[in-house]
Short mmCIF file of C-alpha atoms in Angstrom, two decimals:
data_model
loop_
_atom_site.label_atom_id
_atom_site.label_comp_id
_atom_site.label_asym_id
_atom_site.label_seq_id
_atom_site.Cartn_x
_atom_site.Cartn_y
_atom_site.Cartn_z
CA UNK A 434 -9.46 -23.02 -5.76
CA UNK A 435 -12.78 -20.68 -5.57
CA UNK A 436 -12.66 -18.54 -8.63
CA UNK A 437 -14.22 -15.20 -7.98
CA UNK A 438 -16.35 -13.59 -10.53
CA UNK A 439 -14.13 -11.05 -11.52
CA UNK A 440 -11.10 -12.45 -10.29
CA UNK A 441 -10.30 -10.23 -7.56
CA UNK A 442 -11.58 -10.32 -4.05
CA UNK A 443 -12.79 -7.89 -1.02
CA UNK A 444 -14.23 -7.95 2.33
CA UNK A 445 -13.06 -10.59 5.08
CA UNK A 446 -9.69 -12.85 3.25
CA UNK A 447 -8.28 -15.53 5.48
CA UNK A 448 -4.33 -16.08 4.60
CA UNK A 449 -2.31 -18.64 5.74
CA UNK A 450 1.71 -20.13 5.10
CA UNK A 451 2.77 -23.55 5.68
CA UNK A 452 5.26 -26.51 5.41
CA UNK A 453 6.71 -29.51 4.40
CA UNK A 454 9.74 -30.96 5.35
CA UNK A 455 9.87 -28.47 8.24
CA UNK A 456 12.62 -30.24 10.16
CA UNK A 457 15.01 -29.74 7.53
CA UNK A 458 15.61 -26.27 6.45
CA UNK A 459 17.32 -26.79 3.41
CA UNK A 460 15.10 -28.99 2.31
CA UNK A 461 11.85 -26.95 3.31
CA UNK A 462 9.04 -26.15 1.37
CA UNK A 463 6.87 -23.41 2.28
CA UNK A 464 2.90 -22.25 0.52
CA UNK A 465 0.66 -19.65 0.78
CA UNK A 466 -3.41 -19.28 0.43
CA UNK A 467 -6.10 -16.80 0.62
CA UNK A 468 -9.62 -16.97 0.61
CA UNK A 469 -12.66 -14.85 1.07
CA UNK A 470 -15.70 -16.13 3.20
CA UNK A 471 -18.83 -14.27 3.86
CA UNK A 472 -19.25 -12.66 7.32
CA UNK A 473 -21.93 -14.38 8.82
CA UNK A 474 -23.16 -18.21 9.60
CA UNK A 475 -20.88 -21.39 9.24
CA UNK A 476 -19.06 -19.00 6.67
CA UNK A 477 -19.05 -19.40 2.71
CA UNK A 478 -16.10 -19.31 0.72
CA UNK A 479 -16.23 -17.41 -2.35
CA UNK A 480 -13.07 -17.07 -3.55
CA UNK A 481 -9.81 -18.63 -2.65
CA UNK A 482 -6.05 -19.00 -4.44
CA UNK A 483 -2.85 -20.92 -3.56
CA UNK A 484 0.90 -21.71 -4.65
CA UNK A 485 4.04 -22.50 -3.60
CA UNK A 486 6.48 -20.31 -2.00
CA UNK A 487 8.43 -18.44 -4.97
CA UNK A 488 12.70 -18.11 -3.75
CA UNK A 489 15.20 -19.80 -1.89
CA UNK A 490 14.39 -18.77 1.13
CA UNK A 491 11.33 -20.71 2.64
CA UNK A 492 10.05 -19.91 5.79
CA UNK A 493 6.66 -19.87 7.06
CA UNK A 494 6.78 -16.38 8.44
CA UNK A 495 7.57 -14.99 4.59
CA UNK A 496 4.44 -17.81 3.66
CA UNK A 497 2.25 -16.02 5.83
CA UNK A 498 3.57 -12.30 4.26
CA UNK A 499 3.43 -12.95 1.16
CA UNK A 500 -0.17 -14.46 1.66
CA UNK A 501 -1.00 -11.03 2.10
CA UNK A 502 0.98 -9.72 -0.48
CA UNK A 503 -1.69 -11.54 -2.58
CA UNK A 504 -4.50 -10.93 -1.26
CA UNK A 505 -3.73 -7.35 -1.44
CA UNK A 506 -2.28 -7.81 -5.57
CA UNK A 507 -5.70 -9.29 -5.87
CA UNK A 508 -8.31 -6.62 -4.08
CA UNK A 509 -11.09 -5.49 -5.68
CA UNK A 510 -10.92 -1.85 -6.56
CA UNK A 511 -14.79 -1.56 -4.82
CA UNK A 512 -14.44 -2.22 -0.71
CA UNK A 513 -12.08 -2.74 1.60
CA UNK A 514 -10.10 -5.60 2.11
CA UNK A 515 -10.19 -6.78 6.09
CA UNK A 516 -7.09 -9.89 6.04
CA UNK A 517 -7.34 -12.17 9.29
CA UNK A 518 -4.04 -13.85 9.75
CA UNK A 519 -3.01 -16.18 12.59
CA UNK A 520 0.31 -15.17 12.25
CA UNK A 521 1.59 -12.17 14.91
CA UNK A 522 4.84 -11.35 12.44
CA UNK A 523 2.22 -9.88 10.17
CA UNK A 524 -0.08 -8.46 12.56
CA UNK A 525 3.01 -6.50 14.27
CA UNK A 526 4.72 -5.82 11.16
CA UNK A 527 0.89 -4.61 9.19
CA UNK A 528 0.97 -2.46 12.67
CA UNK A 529 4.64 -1.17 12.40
CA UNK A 530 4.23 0.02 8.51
CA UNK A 531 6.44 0.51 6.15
CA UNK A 532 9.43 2.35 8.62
CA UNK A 533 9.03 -0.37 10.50
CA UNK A 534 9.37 -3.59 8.40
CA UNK A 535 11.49 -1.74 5.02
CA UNK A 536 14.74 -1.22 7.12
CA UNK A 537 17.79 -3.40 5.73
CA UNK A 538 18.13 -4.97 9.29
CA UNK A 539 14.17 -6.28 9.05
CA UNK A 540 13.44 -9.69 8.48
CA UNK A 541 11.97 -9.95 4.71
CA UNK A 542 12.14 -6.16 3.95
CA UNK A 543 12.32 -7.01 0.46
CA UNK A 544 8.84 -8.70 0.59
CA UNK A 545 7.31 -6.03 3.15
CA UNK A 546 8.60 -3.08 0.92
CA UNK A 547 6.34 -4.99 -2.46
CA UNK A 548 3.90 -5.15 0.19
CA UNK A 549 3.44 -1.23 0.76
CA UNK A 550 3.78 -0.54 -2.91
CA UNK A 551 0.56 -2.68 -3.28
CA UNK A 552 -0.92 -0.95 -0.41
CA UNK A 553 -0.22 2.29 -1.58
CA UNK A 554 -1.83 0.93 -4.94
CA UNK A 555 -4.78 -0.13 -3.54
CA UNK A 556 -5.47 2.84 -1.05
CA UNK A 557 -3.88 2.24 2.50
CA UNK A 558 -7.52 3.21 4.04
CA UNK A 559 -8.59 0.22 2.61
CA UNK A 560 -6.87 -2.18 4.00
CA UNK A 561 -6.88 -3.65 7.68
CA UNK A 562 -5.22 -6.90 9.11
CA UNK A 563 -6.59 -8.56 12.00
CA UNK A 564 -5.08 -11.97 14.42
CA UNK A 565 -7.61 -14.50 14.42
CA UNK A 566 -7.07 -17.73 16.06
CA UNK A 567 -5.18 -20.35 14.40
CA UNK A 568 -6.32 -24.30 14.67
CA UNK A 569 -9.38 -23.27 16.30
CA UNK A 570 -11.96 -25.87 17.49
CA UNK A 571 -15.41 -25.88 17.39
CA UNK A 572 -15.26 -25.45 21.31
CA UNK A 573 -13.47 -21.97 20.63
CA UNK A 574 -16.50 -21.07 18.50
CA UNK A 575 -18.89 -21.83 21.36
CA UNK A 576 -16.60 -20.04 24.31
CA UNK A 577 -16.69 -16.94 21.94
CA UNK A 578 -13.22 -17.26 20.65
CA UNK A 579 -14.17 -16.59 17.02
CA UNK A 580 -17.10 -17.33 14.85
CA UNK A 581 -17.80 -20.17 12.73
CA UNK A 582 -16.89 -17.80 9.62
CA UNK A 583 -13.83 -16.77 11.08
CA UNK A 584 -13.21 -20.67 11.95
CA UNK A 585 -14.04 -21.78 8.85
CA UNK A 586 -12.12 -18.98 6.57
CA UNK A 587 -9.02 -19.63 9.22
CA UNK A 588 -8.95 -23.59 8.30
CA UNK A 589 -9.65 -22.72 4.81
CA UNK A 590 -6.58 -20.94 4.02
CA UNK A 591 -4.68 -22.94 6.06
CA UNK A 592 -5.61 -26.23 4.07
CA UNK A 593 -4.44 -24.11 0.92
CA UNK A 594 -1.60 -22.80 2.34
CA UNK A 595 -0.65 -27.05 2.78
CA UNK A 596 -1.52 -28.15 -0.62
CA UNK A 597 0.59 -24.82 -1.91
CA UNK A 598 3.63 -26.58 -0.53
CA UNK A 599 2.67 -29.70 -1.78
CA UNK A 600 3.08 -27.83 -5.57
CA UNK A 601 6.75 -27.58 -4.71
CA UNK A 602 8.46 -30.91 -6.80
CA UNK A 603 8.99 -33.93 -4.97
CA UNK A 604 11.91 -34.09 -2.64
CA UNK A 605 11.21 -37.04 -0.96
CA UNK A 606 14.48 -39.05 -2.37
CA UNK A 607 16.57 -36.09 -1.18
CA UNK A 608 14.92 -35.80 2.19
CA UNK A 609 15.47 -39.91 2.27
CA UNK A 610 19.05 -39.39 1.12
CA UNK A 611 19.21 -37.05 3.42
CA UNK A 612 17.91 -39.00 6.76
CA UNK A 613 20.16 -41.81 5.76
CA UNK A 614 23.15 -39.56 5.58
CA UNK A 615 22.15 -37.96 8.90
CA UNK A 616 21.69 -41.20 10.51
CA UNK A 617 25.14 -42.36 9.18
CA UNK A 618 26.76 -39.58 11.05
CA UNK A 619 25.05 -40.03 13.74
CA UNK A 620 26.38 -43.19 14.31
CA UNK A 621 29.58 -42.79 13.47
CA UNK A 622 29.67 -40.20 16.16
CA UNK A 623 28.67 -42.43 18.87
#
């Protein structure tokens, strides 16, 4: 991680949530980053923080939420905070506010009702989330897609977001107990 000088970050964040062991649900692992590049040229990151997924339930969409939930813990009380996500369940839900995502039926509402607190902390005015393009090449950056920045703080975050998960403890002699046992059945099946 990018330490920033006062610990807290503004301006353009990049979040991202990932996986391991995505096949098997029970056995997922999900982790979040952010980072903040400079707007302008290949992009330079300044600041940037990751960790695991915190709970039971680990899914990339909550990843990817609570990503932002961070980034937002973590603003700067100077400037706004402008969070580019490639995720569209934050995008809409950012959109939709807090009626919209708080609701008992609404996937997460837990998460998305610590994210408006936050907000609210920080100064709703201040914050915006845009969609930026996830995976993008550097063939995206020359059609116009997205700028190298925007490239480089996507791919950023999402290479934090994967070594978040990685934090998670080793389950690779439960996922191989698992396979076998899954195989087994399988078989027996047949």
């Amino acid at each position: 991680d990018v330490a920033s000088e006062f610990g807290l970050v503004t301006g353009h964040v990049f979040g991202d949530g990932s996986a391991v062991n995505g096949s098997t649900p029970e056995l997922r692992r999900c982790g979040w980053a952010f980072c903040q590049v400079e707007p302008h040229g290949e992009g330079r990151v300044v600041a940037s923080c990751h960790d695991p997924l915190p709970g039971i339930i680990q899914e990339v969409p909550l990843a990817e939420l609570y990503a932002l939930l961070m980034a937002v813990r973590h603003c700067s009380p100077e400037g706004p905070l402008v969070f580019h996500t490639d995720c569209r369940f934050v995008v809409d839900g950012f959109a939709a506010g807090r009626a919209g995502t708080t609701a008992g039926t609404c996937v997460f509402a837990g998460t998305w009702s610590a994210l408006w607190d936050a907000v609210d902390d920080v100064g709703p005015e201040r914050i915006e989330v845009r969609c930026v393009k996830g995976h993008a090449t550097r063939a995206d950056v020359q059609r116009g897609v997205l700028t190298a920045w925007e490239r480089k703080g996507n791919h950023t975050a999402d290479k934090g977001a994967k070594q978040g998960a990685l934090l998670h403890p080793d389950l690779s002699a439960v996922l191989a107990a698992h396979e076998r046992k899954e195989t087994a059945v399988t078989m027996l099946a047949r």
